[in-house]
Amino acid sequence: MSRSILVTGATGKQGGALIEHLISKSNDFTILAVTRDAKSPSANRLSSKSPSIKLVQGDLEYPIELFKAAKEVSPNQKIWGVFSVQAVNFKGGKIEDAPEVKQGISLVDESLKNNVEQFVYSSVDRGGSEKSWNNPTNVPHFATKNMIEQHLKKSTIGSSMKWSILRPVIFMDNLEPGFQSKVFMASLRDTMKEKKNVLDFMF
């Protein structure tokens, strides 16, 4: 295991799912699983799944310290890849001042400084592959992701770091029973009210 992958949101659903997939397919990478508390029950459960998983205690607010901690956990390996996902934390004000934007942009910058070769960013779809680039929308947590995407695209020009952007449309969480699902389905109904054939299929 000569290379390592830094996975943010490791104890969350996206980061956790990625780690599950990695350990089921390959033993070629060391997985540097980022968590705010390496002693938490969820972190301990995660690390017990495979010897290739190493916990990295850190905070996305402080990417320099995060990379330093990752290197201390796995000192003899290059951080080859980074999986970037941030929690939605918009409380009003300017989009560029949102914690999600600051964390996402800082992680891109620090990855470049540390010669990361592959950067994967988890974003959101905003109208298809081509339209998403120039369509931040009026939804705050969509606009934040568009800003991070733009920074990733521009800052890597002329660098050796390759990148991929994942733009999911919805998650299963949106379809599970509960308040969140009701809000999502009501929004979908109102947005697509002109497309009756789609609504008939879904409701």
One Martini backbone bead per residue (centre of mass of N, CA, C, O) as a GRO file, in nm:
protein
  203
    1MET     BB    1   0.077   0.050   0.031
    2SER     BB    2   0.181   0.349  -0.129
    3ARG     BB    3  -0.106   0.479  -0.112
    4SER     BB    4  -0.336   0.754  -0.041
    5ILE     BB    5  -0.671   0.838   0.090
    6LEU     BB    6  -0.856   1.123   0.149
    7VAL     BB    7  -1.151   1.115   0.363
    8THR     BB    8  -1.420   1.291   0.386
    9GLY     BB    9  -1.683   1.209   0.571
   10ALA     BB   10  -1.632   0.910   0.688
   11THR     BB   11  -1.900   0.890   0.894
   12GLY     BB   12  -2.070   0.927   0.662
   13LYS     BB   13  -2.243   0.839   0.384
   14GLN     BB   14  -2.040   0.905   0.158
   15GLY     BB   15  -1.767   0.833   0.283
   16GLY     BB   16  -1.855   0.551   0.383
   17ALA     BB   17  -1.924   0.432   0.103
   18LEU     BB   18  -1.646   0.461  -0.019
   19ILE     BB   19  -1.494   0.284   0.182
   20GLU     BB   20  -1.650   0.026   0.133
   21HIS     BB   21  -1.565   0.002  -0.162
   22LEU     BB   22  -1.257  -0.001  -0.133
   23ILE     BB   23  -1.238  -0.258   0.061
   24SER     BB   24  -1.388  -0.451  -0.155
   25LYS     BB   25  -1.170  -0.404  -0.410
   26SER     BB   26  -0.905  -0.297  -0.242
   27ASN     BB   27  -0.542  -0.304  -0.109
   28ASP     BB   28  -0.367  -0.044  -0.232
   29PHE     BB   29  -0.487   0.144  -0.005
   30THR     BB   30  -0.480   0.404   0.213
   31ILE     BB   31  -0.722   0.512   0.450
   32LEU     BB   32  -0.793   0.851   0.529
   33ALA     BB   33  -1.006   0.909   0.794
   34VAL     BB   34  -1.203   1.177   0.852
   35THR     BB   35  -1.234   1.314   1.190
   36ARG     BB   36  -1.319   1.498   1.474
   37ASP     BB   37  -1.337   1.203   1.636
   38ALA     BB   38  -1.133   0.926   1.693
   39LYS     BB   39  -1.312   0.822   1.968
   40SER     BB   40  -1.559   0.758   1.845
   41PRO     BB   41  -1.780   0.513   1.776
   42SER     BB   42  -1.788   0.556   1.464
   43ALA     BB   43  -1.479   0.550   1.425
   44ASN     BB   44  -1.428   0.268   1.545
   45ARG     BB   45  -1.606   0.112   1.350
   46LEU     BB   46  -1.453   0.190   1.098
   47SER     BB   47  -1.158   0.086   1.173
   48SER     BB   48  -1.259  -0.225   1.209
   49LYS     BB   49  -1.299  -0.307   0.895
   50SER     BB   50  -0.983  -0.220   0.837
   51PRO     BB   51  -0.631  -0.196   0.818
   52SER     BB   52  -0.645   0.043   0.589
   53ILE     BB   53  -0.767   0.213   0.817
   54LYS     BB   54  -0.707   0.559   0.906
   55LEU     BB   55  -0.729   0.788   1.148
   56VAL     BB   56  -0.818   1.146   1.113
   57GLN     BB   57  -0.785   1.419   1.305
   58GLY     BB   58  -1.012   1.683   1.196
   59ASP     BB   59  -1.066   2.007   1.025
   60LEU     BB   60  -1.190   2.187   0.753
   61GLU     BB   61  -1.099   2.469   0.871
   62TYR     BB   62  -0.793   2.310   0.888
   63PRO     BB   63  -0.605   2.195   0.633
   64ILE     BB   64  -0.313   2.203   0.727
   65GLU     BB   65  -0.358   2.025   0.981
   66LEU     BB   66  -0.483   1.787   0.830
   67PHE     BB   67  -0.233   1.707   0.660
   68LYS     BB   68  -0.044   1.671   0.895
   69ALA     BB   69  -0.203   1.441   1.032
   70ALA     BB   70  -0.194   1.246   0.790
   71LYS     BB   71   0.121   1.220   0.784
   72GLU     BB   72   0.146   1.102   1.073
   73VAL     BB   73  -0.022   0.843   1.017
   74SER     BB   74   0.129   0.834   0.705
   75PRO     BB   75   0.462   0.894   0.649
   76ASN     BB   76   0.529   0.681   0.384
   77GLN     BB   77   0.292   0.833   0.222
   78LYS     BB   78   0.121   0.940  -0.038
   79ILE     BB   79  -0.120   1.173  -0.120
   80TRP     BB   80  -0.309   1.092  -0.392
   81GLY     BB   81  -0.607   1.134  -0.270
   82VAL     BB   82  -0.932   1.319  -0.271
   83PHE     BB   83  -1.231   1.343  -0.075
   84SER     BB   84  -1.493   1.591  -0.119
   85VAL     BB   85  -1.705   1.687   0.162
   86GLN     BB   86  -1.973   1.902   0.269
   87ALA     BB   87  -2.155   2.061   0.486
   88VAL     BB   88  -2.444   2.217   0.528
   89ASN     BB   89  -2.390   2.589   0.631
   90PHE     BB   90  -2.629   2.807   0.571
   91LYS     BB   91  -2.704   3.149   0.733
   92GLY     BB   92  -2.648   3.358   0.539
   93GLY     BB   93  -2.553   3.587   0.316
   94LYS     BB   94  -2.276   3.529   0.155
   95ILE     BB   95  -2.171   3.274  -0.029
   96GLU     BB   96  -1.851   3.315   0.006
   97ASP     BB   97  -1.894   3.294   0.341
   98ALA     BB   98  -1.944   3.012   0.354
   99PRO     BB   99  -1.819   2.737   0.505
  100GLU     BB  100  -1.831   2.547   0.259
  101VAL     BB  101  -1.654   2.722   0.074
  102LYS     BB  102  -1.401   2.749   0.246
  103GLN     BB  103  -1.348   2.446   0.272
  104GLY     BB  104  -1.340   2.363  -0.029
  105ILE     BB  105  -1.117   2.560  -0.125
  106SER     BB  106  -0.895   2.487   0.082
  107LEU     BB  107  -0.870   2.188  -0.006
  108VAL     BB  108  -0.773   2.242  -0.287
  109ASP     BB  109  -0.520   2.410  -0.217
  110GLU     BB  110  -0.381   2.192  -0.035
  111SER     BB  111  -0.365   1.973  -0.249
  112LEU     BB  112  -0.176   2.126  -0.438
  113LYS     BB  113   0.058   2.164  -0.231
  114ASN     BB  114   0.062   1.824  -0.195
  115ASN     BB  115   0.043   1.675  -0.475
  116VAL     BB  116  -0.220   1.584  -0.566
  117GLU     BB  117  -0.363   1.375  -0.823
  118GLN     BB  118  -0.666   1.320  -0.700
  119PHE     BB  119  -0.987   1.491  -0.722
  120VAL     BB  120  -1.297   1.458  -0.538
  121TYR     BB  121  -1.619   1.612  -0.588
  122SER     BB  122  -1.916   1.670  -0.402
  123SER     BB  123  -2.208   1.772  -0.544
  124VAL     BB  124  -2.459   1.911  -0.773
  125ASP     BB  125  -2.719   1.917  -0.972
  126ARG     BB  126  -2.806   2.193  -1.240
  127GLY     BB  127  -2.905   2.065  -1.544
  128GLY     BB  128  -2.654   1.921  -1.613
  129SER     BB  129  -2.341   1.914  -1.729
  130GLU     BB  130  -2.336   2.193  -1.881
  131LYS     BB  131  -2.526   2.379  -1.704
  132SER     BB  132  -2.392   2.361  -1.418
  133TRP     BB  133  -2.152   2.557  -1.452
  134ASN     BB  134  -2.376   2.822  -1.514
  135ASN     BB  135  -2.584   2.714  -1.256
  136PRO     BB  136  -2.630   2.802  -0.936
  137THR     BB  137  -2.877   2.923  -0.852
  138ASN     BB  138  -3.104   3.004  -0.566
  139VAL     BB  139  -2.971   2.780  -0.410
  140PRO     BB  140  -2.744   2.797  -0.172
  141HIS     BB  141  -2.629   2.484  -0.174
  142PHE     BB  142  -2.568   2.516  -0.484
  143ALA     BB  143  -2.394   2.776  -0.506
  144THR     BB  144  -2.158   2.677  -0.336
  145LYS     BB  145  -2.075   2.444  -0.527
  146ASN     BB  146  -2.021   2.615  -0.776
  147MET     BB  147  -1.786   2.774  -0.651
  148ILE     BB  148  -1.603   2.530  -0.604
  149GLU     BB  149  -1.589   2.432  -0.893
  150GLN     BB  150  -1.461   2.685  -1.017
  151HIS     BB  151  -1.203   2.671  -0.848
  152LEU     BB  152  -1.107   2.394  -0.935
  153LYS     BB  153  -1.084   2.453  -1.240
  154LYS     BB  154  -0.891   2.708  -1.224
  155SER     BB  155  -0.657   2.610  -1.018
  156THR     BB  156  -0.566   2.353  -1.219
  157ILE     BB  157  -0.436   2.513  -1.420
  158GLY     BB  158  -0.123   2.368  -1.492
  159SER     BB  159  -0.162   2.119  -1.335
  160SER     BB  160  -0.146   1.768  -1.218
  161MET     BB  161  -0.431   1.776  -1.110
  162LYS     BB  162  -0.690   1.575  -1.100
  163TRP     BB  163  -1.054   1.571  -1.169
  164SER     BB  164  -1.378   1.519  -1.006
  165ILE     BB  165  -1.740   1.549  -1.050
  166LEU     BB  166  -2.015   1.501  -0.844
  167ARG     BB  167  -2.383   1.501  -0.950
  168PRO     BB  168  -2.626   1.459  -0.772
  169VAL     BB  169  -2.975   1.473  -0.735
  170ILE     BB  170  -3.041   1.241  -0.524
  171PHE     BB  171  -3.138   1.079  -0.224
  172MET     BB  172  -3.272   0.843  -0.023
  173ASP     BB  173  -3.344   1.047   0.201
  174ASN     BB  174  -3.572   1.186   0.016
  175LEU     BB  175  -3.757   0.894   0.035
  176GLU     BB  176  -3.792   0.881   0.322
  177PRO     BB  177  -3.957   0.881   0.590
  178GLY     BB  178  -4.052   1.218   0.656
  179PHE     BB  179  -3.993   1.549   0.646
  180GLN     BB  180  -3.783   1.563   0.417
  181SER     BB  181  -3.958   1.410   0.211
  182LYS     BB  182  -4.199   1.605   0.205
  183VAL     BB  183  -4.045   1.849   0.100
  184PHE     BB  184  -3.935   1.724  -0.159
  185MET     BB  185  -4.206   1.628  -0.289
  186ALA     BB  186  -4.339   1.907  -0.293
  187SER     BB  187  -4.126   2.041  -0.474
  188LEU     BB  188  -4.155   1.848  -0.712
  189ARG     BB  189  -4.453   1.895  -0.768
  190ASP     BB  190  -4.436   2.208  -0.819
  191THR     BB  191  -4.213   2.199  -1.045
  192MET     BB  192  -4.379   1.948  -1.219
  193LYS     BB  193  -4.688   2.028  -1.290
  194GLU     BB  194  -4.661   2.024  -1.616
  195LYS     BB  195  -4.566   1.707  -1.581
  196LYS     BB  196  -4.795   1.474  -1.556
  197ASN     BB  197  -4.658   1.199  -1.628
  198VAL     BB  198  -4.454   1.211  -1.398
  199LEU     BB  199  -4.651   1.241  -1.159
  200ASP     BB  200  -4.810   0.978  -1.208
  201PHE     BB  201  -4.560   0.798  -1.150
  202MET     BB  202  -4.486   0.916  -0.849
  203PHE     BB  203  -4.805   0.946  -0.708
   0.00000   0.00000   0.00000
